[in-house]
PDB file of C-alpha atoms in Angstrom:
ATOM      1  CA  MET N   1      49.874 145.535  70.187  1.00  0.00           C
ATOM      2  CA  SER N   2      50.320 144.168  66.696  1.00  0.00           C
ATOM      3  CA  GLU N   3      50.943 140.472  66.157  1.00  0.00           C
ATOM      4  CA  ARG N   4      54.366 141.232  64.713  1.00  0.00           C
ATOM      5  CA  ARG N   5      55.483 143.245  67.755  1.00  0.00           C
ATOM      6  CA  PHE N   6      54.185 140.532  70.076  1.00  0.00           C
ATOM      7  CA  ARG N   7      56.250 137.905  68.274  1.00  0.00           C
ATOM      8  CA  VAL N   8      59.344 140.105  68.452  1.00  0.00           C
ATOM      9  CA  ARG N   9      58.938 140.531  72.202  1.00  0.00           C
ATOM     10  CA  VAL N  10      58.373 136.793  72.751  1.00  0.00           C
ATOM     11  CA  THR N  11      61.421 135.957  70.694  1.00  0.00           C
ATOM     12  CA  ALA N  12      63.533 138.430  72.691  1.00  0.00           C
ATOM     13  CA  LEU N  13      62.249 137.045  75.975  1.00  0.00           C
ATOM     14  CA  LEU N  14      63.069 133.471  74.889  1.00  0.00           C
ATOM     15  CA  ALA N  15      66.571 134.559  73.923  1.00  0.00           C
ATOM     16  CA  VAL N  16      67.153 136.114  77.351  1.00  0.00           C
ATOM     17  CA  CYS N  17      65.861 133.016  79.082  1.00  0.00           C
ATOM     18  CA  THR N  18      68.213 130.813  77.003  1.00  0.00           C
ATOM     19  CA  LEU N  19      71.200 132.991  77.945  1.00  0.00           C
ATOM     20  CA  VAL N  20      70.300 132.731  81.618  1.00  0.00           C
ATOM     21  CA  VAL N  21      69.964 128.961  81.473  1.00  0.00           C
ATOM     22  CA  LEU N  22      73.320 128.618  79.627  1.00  0.00           C
ATOM     23  CA  SER N  23      74.939 130.933  82.123  1.00  0.00           C
ATOM     24  CA  LEU N  24      73.711 128.939  85.087  1.00  0.00           C
ATOM     25  CA  ALA N  25      74.775 125.676  83.433  1.00  0.00           C
ATOM     26  CA  GLY N  26      78.263 127.036  82.806  1.00  0.00           C
ATOM     27  CA  ALA N  27      78.524 128.198  86.415  1.00  0.00           C
ATOM     28  CA  ALA N  28      77.436 124.767  87.668  1.00  0.00           C
ATOM     29  CA  GLN N  29      80.156 123.124  85.577  1.00  0.00           C
ATOM     30  CA  ALA N  30      82.773 125.654  86.611  1.00  0.00           C
ATOM     31  CA  GLU N  31      82.097 125.294  90.325  1.00  0.00           C
ATOM     32  CA  PRO N  32      83.125 121.607  90.609  1.00  0.00           C
ATOM     33  CA  ARG N  33      86.251 122.368  88.562  1.00  0.00           C
ATOM     34  CA  LYS N  34      87.125 125.158  90.990  1.00  0.00           C
ATOM     35  CA  GLN N  35      86.516 122.916  93.951  1.00  0.00           C
ATOM     36  CA  CYS N  36      88.668 120.171  92.417  1.00  0.00           C
ATOM     37  CA  ARG N  37      91.462 122.508  91.296  1.00  0.00           C
ATOM     38  CA  ALA N  38      94.191 120.228  92.713  1.00  0.00           C
ATOM     39  CA  GLY N  39      92.781 117.041  91.162  1.00  0.00           C
ATOM     40  CA  TYR N  40      91.216 113.799  92.349  1.00  0.00           C
ATOM     41  CA  VAL N  41      91.972 110.969  94.787  1.00  0.00           C
ATOM     42  CA  GLY N  42      90.497 107.480  95.117  1.00  0.00           C
ATOM     43  CA  LEU N  43      88.692 106.539  98.322  1.00  0.00           C
ATOM     44  CA  THR N  44      88.364 102.737  98.454  1.00  0.00           C
ATOM     45  CA  TYR N  45      86.691 100.387 100.925  1.00  0.00           C
ATOM     46  CA  ASP N  46      87.458  96.645 101.001  1.00  0.00           C
ATOM     47  CA  ASP N  47      85.838  93.456 102.331  1.00  0.00           C
ATOM     48  CA  GLY N  48      82.168  94.429 102.197  1.00  0.00           C
ATOM     49  CA  PRO N  49      79.407  94.572 102.274  1.00  0.00           C
ATOM     50  CA  SER N  50      79.352  94.374 106.069  1.00  0.00           C
ATOM     51  CA  ALA N  51      76.894  95.029 108.883  1.00  0.00           C
ATOM     52  CA  THR N  52      77.962  98.699 108.894  1.00  0.00           C
ATOM     53  CA  THR N  53      77.898  99.365 105.133  1.00  0.00           C
ATOM     54  CA  ASP N  54      74.693 101.358 105.384  1.00  0.00           C
ATOM     55  CA  GLN N  55      76.247 103.628 108.017  1.00  0.00           C
ATOM     56  CA  LEU N  56      79.299 104.151 105.807  1.00  0.00           C
ATOM     57  CA  LEU N  57      77.095 104.996 102.812  1.00  0.00           C
ATOM     58  CA  ALA N  58      75.156 107.496 104.951  1.00  0.00           C
ATOM     59  CA  ALA N  59      78.389 109.187 106.071  1.00  0.00           C
ATOM     60  CA  LEU N  60      79.708 109.377 102.509  1.00  0.00           C
ATOM     61  CA  GLY N  61      76.416 110.781 101.243  1.00  0.00           C
ATOM     62  CA  ALA N  62      76.187 113.373 103.995  1.00  0.00           C
ATOM     63  CA  ASN N  63      79.679 114.607 103.083  1.00  0.00           C
ATOM     64  CA  HIS N  64      79.133 114.473  99.290  1.00  0.00           C
ATOM     65  CA  LEU N  65      81.851 111.881  98.722  1.00  0.00           C
ATOM     66  CA  ARG N  66      81.928 108.972  96.280  1.00  0.00           C
ATOM     67  CA  ALA N  67      84.105 105.905  96.704  1.00  0.00           C
ATOM     68  CA  THR N  68      84.971 102.530  95.202  1.00  0.00           C
ATOM     69  CA  PHE N  69      83.729  99.480  97.138  1.00  0.00           C
ATOM     70  CA  PHE N  70      85.819  96.340  96.575  1.00  0.00           C
ATOM     71  CA  ASN N  71      83.306  93.738  97.573  1.00  0.00           C
ATOM     72  CA  GLN N  72      83.756  90.030  98.309  1.00  0.00           C
ATOM     73  CA  GLY N  73      81.514  87.586  96.515  1.00  0.00           C
ATOM     74  CA  ASN N  74      80.481  85.688  99.650  1.00  0.00           C
ATOM     75  CA  ASN N  75      79.573  88.856 101.572  1.00  0.00           C
ATOM     76  CA  SER N  76      77.664  90.187  98.529  1.00  0.00           C
ATOM     77  CA  LEU N  77      75.533  87.028  98.461  1.00  0.00           C
ATOM     78  CA  ASP N  78      74.851  87.447 102.176  1.00  0.00           C
ATOM     79  CA  ARG N  79      73.940  91.148 101.843  1.00  0.00           C
ATOM     80  CA  PRO N  80      72.672  91.788  98.312  1.00  0.00           C
ATOM     81  CA  GLN N  81      70.614  94.824  99.302  1.00  0.00           C
ATOM     82  CA  GLN N  82      73.695  96.615 100.528  1.00  0.00           C
ATOM     83  CA  VAL N  83      75.420  95.993  97.186  1.00  0.00           C
ATOM     84  CA  ARG N  84      72.492  97.514  95.380  1.00  0.00           C
ATOM     85  CA  ARG N  85      72.401 100.474  97.768  1.00  0.00           C
ATOM     86  CA  GLU N  86      76.051 101.183  96.998  1.00  0.00           C
ATOM     87  CA  VAL N  87      75.224 101.440  93.303  1.00  0.00           C
ATOM     88  CA  ARG N  88      72.144 103.579  93.946  1.00  0.00           C
ATOM     89  CA  ALA N  89      74.261 105.897  96.112  1.00  0.00           C
ATOM     90  CA  GLY N  90      76.567 106.512  93.156  1.00  0.00           C
ATOM     91  CA  MET N  91      79.474 104.435  94.363  1.00  0.00           C
ATOM     92  CA  TRP N  92      81.757 102.445  92.096  1.00  0.00           C
ATOM     93  CA  MET N  93      82.082  98.719  92.381  1.00  0.00           C
ATOM     94  CA  GLY N  94      85.182  96.489  92.375  1.00  0.00           C
ATOM     95  CA  ASN N  95      85.933  92.785  92.712  1.00  0.00           C
ATOM     96  CA  HIS N  96      87.749  91.600  95.875  1.00  0.00           C
ATOM     97  CA  THR N  97      87.534  87.829  95.259  1.00  0.00           C
ATOM     98  CA  PHE N  98      84.981  85.472  96.682  1.00  0.00           C
ATOM     99  CA  THR N  99      86.508  84.391 100.028  1.00  0.00           C
ATOM    100  CA  HIS N 100      89.537  86.757 100.478  1.00  0.00           C
ATOM    101  CA  PRO N 101      92.297  84.158 100.112  1.00  0.00           C
ATOM    102  CA  HIS N 102      96.028  84.597  99.645  1.00  0.00           C
ATOM    103  CA  LEU N 103      95.858  84.330  95.885  1.00  0.00           C
ATOM    104  CA  PRO N 104      99.557  83.628  95.117  1.00  0.00           C
ATOM    105  CA  GLN N 105      99.284  80.526  97.311  1.00  0.00           C
ATOM    106  CA  ALA N 106      95.866  79.469  96.046  1.00  0.00           C
ATOM    107  CA  GLY N 107      97.039  77.964  92.734  1.00  0.00           C
ATOM    108  CA  GLU N 108      94.976  77.277  89.660  1.00  0.00           C
ATOM    109  CA  PRO N 109      92.105  77.005  88.924  1.00  0.00           C
ATOM    110  CA  ALA N 110      91.243  78.359  92.391  1.00  0.00           C
ATOM    111  CA  THR N 111      92.659  81.866  91.742  1.00  0.00           C
ATOM    112  CA  PHE N 112      90.769  82.230  88.516  1.00  0.00           C
ATOM    113  CA  GLN N 113      87.558  80.970  90.119  1.00  0.00           C
ATOM    114  CA  GLU N 114      87.877  83.357  93.107  1.00  0.00           C
ATOM    115  CA  ILE N 115      87.909  86.343  90.757  1.00  0.00           C
ATOM    116  CA  ALA N 116      85.484  85.065  88.085  1.00  0.00           C
ATOM    117  CA  SER N 117      82.821  83.906  90.528  1.00  0.00           C
ATOM    118  CA  THR N 118      82.753  87.342  92.178  1.00  0.00           C
ATOM    119  CA  GLN N 119      82.298  88.958  88.782  1.00  0.00           C
ATOM    120  CA  TRP N 120      79.244  86.795  88.226  1.00  0.00           C
ATOM    121  CA  VAL N 121      77.788  87.586  91.660  1.00  0.00           C
ATOM    122  CA  LEU N 122      78.232  91.335  91.358  1.00  0.00           C
ATOM    123  CA  ARG N 123      76.990  91.440  87.794  1.00  0.00           C
ATOM    124  CA  ASP N 124      73.865  89.450  88.730  1.00  0.00           C
ATOM    125  CA  LEU N 125      73.142  91.749  91.692  1.00  0.00           C
ATOM    126  CA  THR N 126      73.728  95.057  89.965  1.00  0.00           C
ATOM    127  CA  GLY N 127      73.452  94.402  86.227  1.00  0.00           C
ATOM    128  CA  ARG N 128      76.958  95.854  85.839  1.00  0.00           C
ATOM    129  CA  GLU N 129      80.223  94.075  85.185  1.00  0.00           C
ATOM    130  CA  PRO N 130      82.932  95.265  87.606  1.00  0.00           C
ATOM    131  CA  ALA N 131      85.925  96.752  85.775  1.00  0.00           C
ATOM    132  CA  LEU N 132      88.233  96.889  88.827  1.00  0.00           C
ATOM    133  CA  PHE N 133      89.875  94.162  90.886  1.00  0.00           C
ATOM    134  CA  ARG N 134      91.874  94.327  94.128  1.00  0.00           C
ATOM    135  CA  PRO N 135      93.749  91.216  95.280  1.00  0.00           C
ATOM    136  CA  PRO N 136      93.369  90.528  99.063  1.00  0.00           C
ATOM    137  CA  TYR N 137      96.218  91.890 101.182  1.00  0.00           C
ATOM    138  CA  GLY N 138      97.624  93.446  97.980  1.00  0.00           C
ATOM    139  CA  GLU N 139      99.202  90.081  97.224  1.00  0.00           C
ATOM    140  CA  THR N 140      99.718  89.534  93.519  1.00  0.00           C
ATOM    141  CA  ASP N 141     102.022  87.800  91.044  1.00  0.00           C
ATOM    142  CA  ASP N 142     102.232  87.032  87.357  1.00  0.00           C
ATOM    143  CA  GLN N 143      99.536  84.356  87.536  1.00  0.00           C
ATOM    144  CA  VAL N 144      97.093  86.579  89.439  1.00  0.00           C
ATOM    145  CA  ARG N 145      97.665  89.343  86.886  1.00  0.00           C
ATOM    146  CA  ALA N 146      97.216  86.933  84.045  1.00  0.00           C
ATOM    147  CA  ASP N 147      93.852  85.773  85.458  1.00  0.00           C
ATOM    148  CA  ALA N 148      92.757  89.401  85.997  1.00  0.00           C
ATOM    149  CA  ALA N 149      93.686  90.219  82.401  1.00  0.00           C
ATOM    150  CA  ARG N 150      91.826  87.136  81.140  1.00  0.00           C
ATOM    151  CA  ILE N 151      88.705  88.192  83.028  1.00  0.00           C
ATOM    152  CA  GLY N 152      89.108  91.789  81.888  1.00  0.00           C
ATOM    153  CA  VAL N 153      89.508  93.637  85.192  1.00  0.00           C
ATOM    154  CA  LEU N 154      92.069  96.272  86.149  1.00  0.00           C
ATOM    155  CA  GLU N 155      94.256  95.474  89.115  1.00  0.00           C
ATOM    156  CA  VAL N 156      94.034  98.271  91.717  1.00  0.00           C
ATOM    157  CA  LEU N 157      96.435  98.427  94.663  1.00  0.00           C
ATOM    158  CA  TRP N 158      97.017 101.641  96.676  1.00  0.00           C
ATOM    159  CA  THR N 159      99.378 104.473  97.339  1.00  0.00           C
ATOM    160  CA  VAL N 160      98.283 105.078 100.982  1.00  0.00           C
ATOM    161  CA  ASP N 161      97.325 102.507 103.611  1.00  0.00           C
ATOM    162  CA  SER N 162      94.993 103.917 106.299  1.00  0.00           C
ATOM    163  CA  ARG N 163      95.738 100.936 108.529  1.00  0.00           C
ATOM    164  CA  ASP N 164      92.160 101.000 109.685  1.00  0.00           C
ATOM    165  CA  TRP N 165      92.354  97.190 109.730  1.00  0.00           C
ATOM    166  CA  ALA N 166      94.925  97.526 112.538  1.00  0.00           C
ATOM    167  CA  GLY N 167      92.665  99.575 114.805  1.00  0.00           C
ATOM    168  CA  THR N 168      93.763 103.122 113.972  1.00  0.00           C
ATOM    169  CA  THR N 169      91.599 105.993 115.186  1.00  0.00           C
ATOM    170  CA  ALA N 170      89.473 108.220 113.016  1.00  0.00           C
ATOM    171  CA  GLU N 171      92.044 110.971 113.401  1.00  0.00           C
ATOM    172  CA  GLU N 172      94.841 108.630 112.327  1.00  0.00           C
ATOM    173  CA  ILE N 173      92.870 107.488 109.292  1.00  0.00           C
ATOM    174  CA  ALA N 174      92.255 111.104 108.334  1.00  0.00           C
ATOM    175  CA  ALA N 175      95.938 111.893 108.802  1.00  0.00           C
ATOM    176  CA  ALA N 176      96.806 109.076 106.402  1.00  0.00           C
ATOM    177  CA  ALA N 177      94.317 110.450 103.893  1.00  0.00           C
ATOM    178  CA  HIS N 178      96.047 113.855 104.254  1.00  0.00           C
ATOM    179  CA  THR N 179      99.096 112.320 102.612  1.00  0.00           C
ATOM    180  CA  LEU N 180      97.195 111.475  99.425  1.00  0.00           C
ATOM    181  CA  GLN N 181      98.564 113.156  96.326  1.00  0.00           C
ATOM    182  CA  PRO N 182      96.491 113.846  93.138  1.00  0.00           C
ATOM    183  CA  GLY N 183      95.702 110.554  91.482  1.00  0.00           C
ATOM    184  CA  GLY N 184      96.465 108.612  94.652  1.00  0.00           C
ATOM    185  CA  ILE N 185      94.395 105.821  96.120  1.00  0.00           C
ATOM    186  CA  ILE N 186      93.819 105.079  99.806  1.00  0.00           C
ATOM    187  CA  LEU N 187      93.063 101.650 101.234  1.00  0.00           C
ATOM    188  CA  MET N 188      90.238 101.521 103.798  1.00  0.00           C
ATOM    189  CA  HIS N 189      87.687  98.964 104.887  1.00  0.00           C
ATOM    190  CA  ASP N 190      83.937  99.260 105.359  1.00  0.00           C
ATOM    191  CA  TRP N 191      83.681  97.493 108.696  1.00  0.00           C
ATOM    192  CA  PRO N 192      85.800  99.472 111.255  1.00  0.00           C
ATOM    193  CA  PRO N 193      83.740 102.027 113.151  1.00  0.00           C
ATOM    194  CA  ALA N 194      86.652 104.495 113.154  1.00  0.00           C
ATOM    195  CA  THR N 195      86.626 104.463 109.351  1.00  0.00           C
ATOM    196  CA  ILE N 196      83.041 105.717 109.307  1.00  0.00           C
ATOM    197  CA  ASP N 197      83.901 108.411 111.886  1.00  0.00           C
ATOM    198  CA  ALA N 198      86.814 109.484 109.693  1.00  0.00           C
ATOM    199  CA  VAL N 199      84.616 110.330 106.686  1.00  0.00           C
ATOM    200  CA  PRO N 200      83.750 113.941 107.639  1.00  0.00           C
ATOM    201  CA  LEU N 201      87.391 114.585 108.612  1.00  0.00           C
ATOM    202  CA  ILE N 202      88.557 113.280 105.240  1.00  0.00           C
ATOM    203  CA  ALA N 203      85.924 115.405 103.453  1.00  0.00           C
ATOM    204  CA  GLN N 204      87.052 118.572 105.246  1.00  0.00           C
ATOM    205  CA  ASP N 205      90.707 117.902 104.484  1.00  0.00           C
ATOM    206  CA  LEU N 206      90.131 117.185 100.810  1.00  0.00           C
ATOM    207  CA  ALA N 207      88.043 120.330 100.413  1.00  0.00           C
ATOM    208  CA  ALA N 208      90.721 122.441 102.097  1.00  0.00           C
ATOM    209  CA  ARG N 209      93.324 121.080  99.665  1.00  0.00           C
ATOM    210  CA  GLY N 210      91.190 121.459  96.554  1.00  0.00           C
ATOM    211  CA  LEU N 211      90.911 117.729  96.016  1.00  0.00           C
ATOM    212  CA  CYS N 212      87.832 115.690  95.144  1.00  0.00           C
ATOM    213  CA  ALA N 213      87.009 112.005  95.336  1.00  0.00           C
ATOM    214  CA  GLY N 214      87.232 110.494  91.892  1.00  0.00           C
ATOM    215  CA  ARG N 215      86.790 107.245  90.060  1.00  0.00           C
ATOM    216  CA  ILE N 216      89.685 104.824  89.376  1.00  0.00           C
ATOM    217  CA  ALA N 217      90.924 104.313  85.850  1.00  0.00           C
ATOM    218  CA  ARG N 218      93.839 102.695  84.017  1.00  0.00           C
ATOM    219  CA  THR N 219      97.060 104.693  83.557  1.00  0.00           C
ATOM    220  CA  SER N 220     100.105 103.850  81.477  1.00  0.00           C
ATOM    221  CA  ALA N 221     102.315 105.229  84.247  1.00  0.00           C
ATOM    222  CA  ASP N 222     103.978 102.891  86.713  1.00  0.00           C
ATOM    223  CA  VAL N 223     102.537 103.505  90.183  1.00  0.00           C
ATOM    224  CA  PRO N 224     104.930 102.156  92.868  1.00  0.00           C
ATOM    225  CA  PHE N 225     103.671  99.511  95.300  1.00  0.00           C
ATOM    226  CA  GLY N 226     106.560  98.194  97.378  1.00  0.00           C
ATOM    227  CA  SER N 227     108.884  96.387  94.963  1.00  0.00           C
ATOM    228  CA  GLN N 228     106.088  96.191  92.391  1.00  0.00           C
ATOM    229  CA  VAL N 229     104.039  98.599  90.268  1.00  0.00           C
ATOM    230  CA  PHE N 230     100.410  98.831  89.249  1.00  0.00           C
ATOM    231  CA  HIS N 231      98.606 100.918  86.636  1.00  0.00           C
ATOM    232  CA  ALA N 232      95.600 102.658  88.211  1.00  0.00           C
ATOM    233  CA  ARG N 233      94.962 106.202  89.345  1.00  0.00           C
ATOM    234  CA  ALA N 234      92.077 108.439  90.453  1.00  0.00           C
ATOM    235  CA  VAL N 235      90.556 110.639  87.757  1.00  0.00           C
ATOM    236  CA  ARG N 236      87.609 112.941  87.290  1.00  0.00           C
ATOM    237  CA  PRO N 237      84.245 111.023  87.534  1.00  0.00           C
TER     238      PRO N 237
END
């Protein structure tokens, strides 16, 4: 075989290989879009890290789900390795104050310090500055929002309450998640055993409805929360 013919064949082979790679890459991108045809929802877990955080992370990983963990500063100092494991597992991180107080009653400068100190703790543990903030109990007012804006975090409330904090069962938590609409955000906590048991049920339900777990981002739309509104929704990761 002449050198020229050999080069032609090699060039043709490389072209075919390139087309195959591009085709596979396109299929890999199309598959998640197909699976997430109905959109994205936000799975959130408050109050951690706790003694059962590792179990929750294992359940989420086994079911290919990502979530946002709103961690307390004091708990993060007590369990720094769990905070780092959340990040390594691909979870998103949010600020849930240092000691979980009723912020509207805390006054200043306590409210600001509760949020700011947790930013410092989480940043030091992960190397990342949290962009999200959830006030404990969903209690907020103009001063809390002013402090959050000053620190540069987005206030995130919720559209569905799983009531796992009240002792609901795994089936009841999954039923609450079933009411999530595209862009919606569900409140859960990382310490109730039933919440961990609910993870595979939630995963099955989301898949059946063409929904995927997404990250939380700012929206200009008003999202109702009782008599108030907030400006966050779940979007594509």
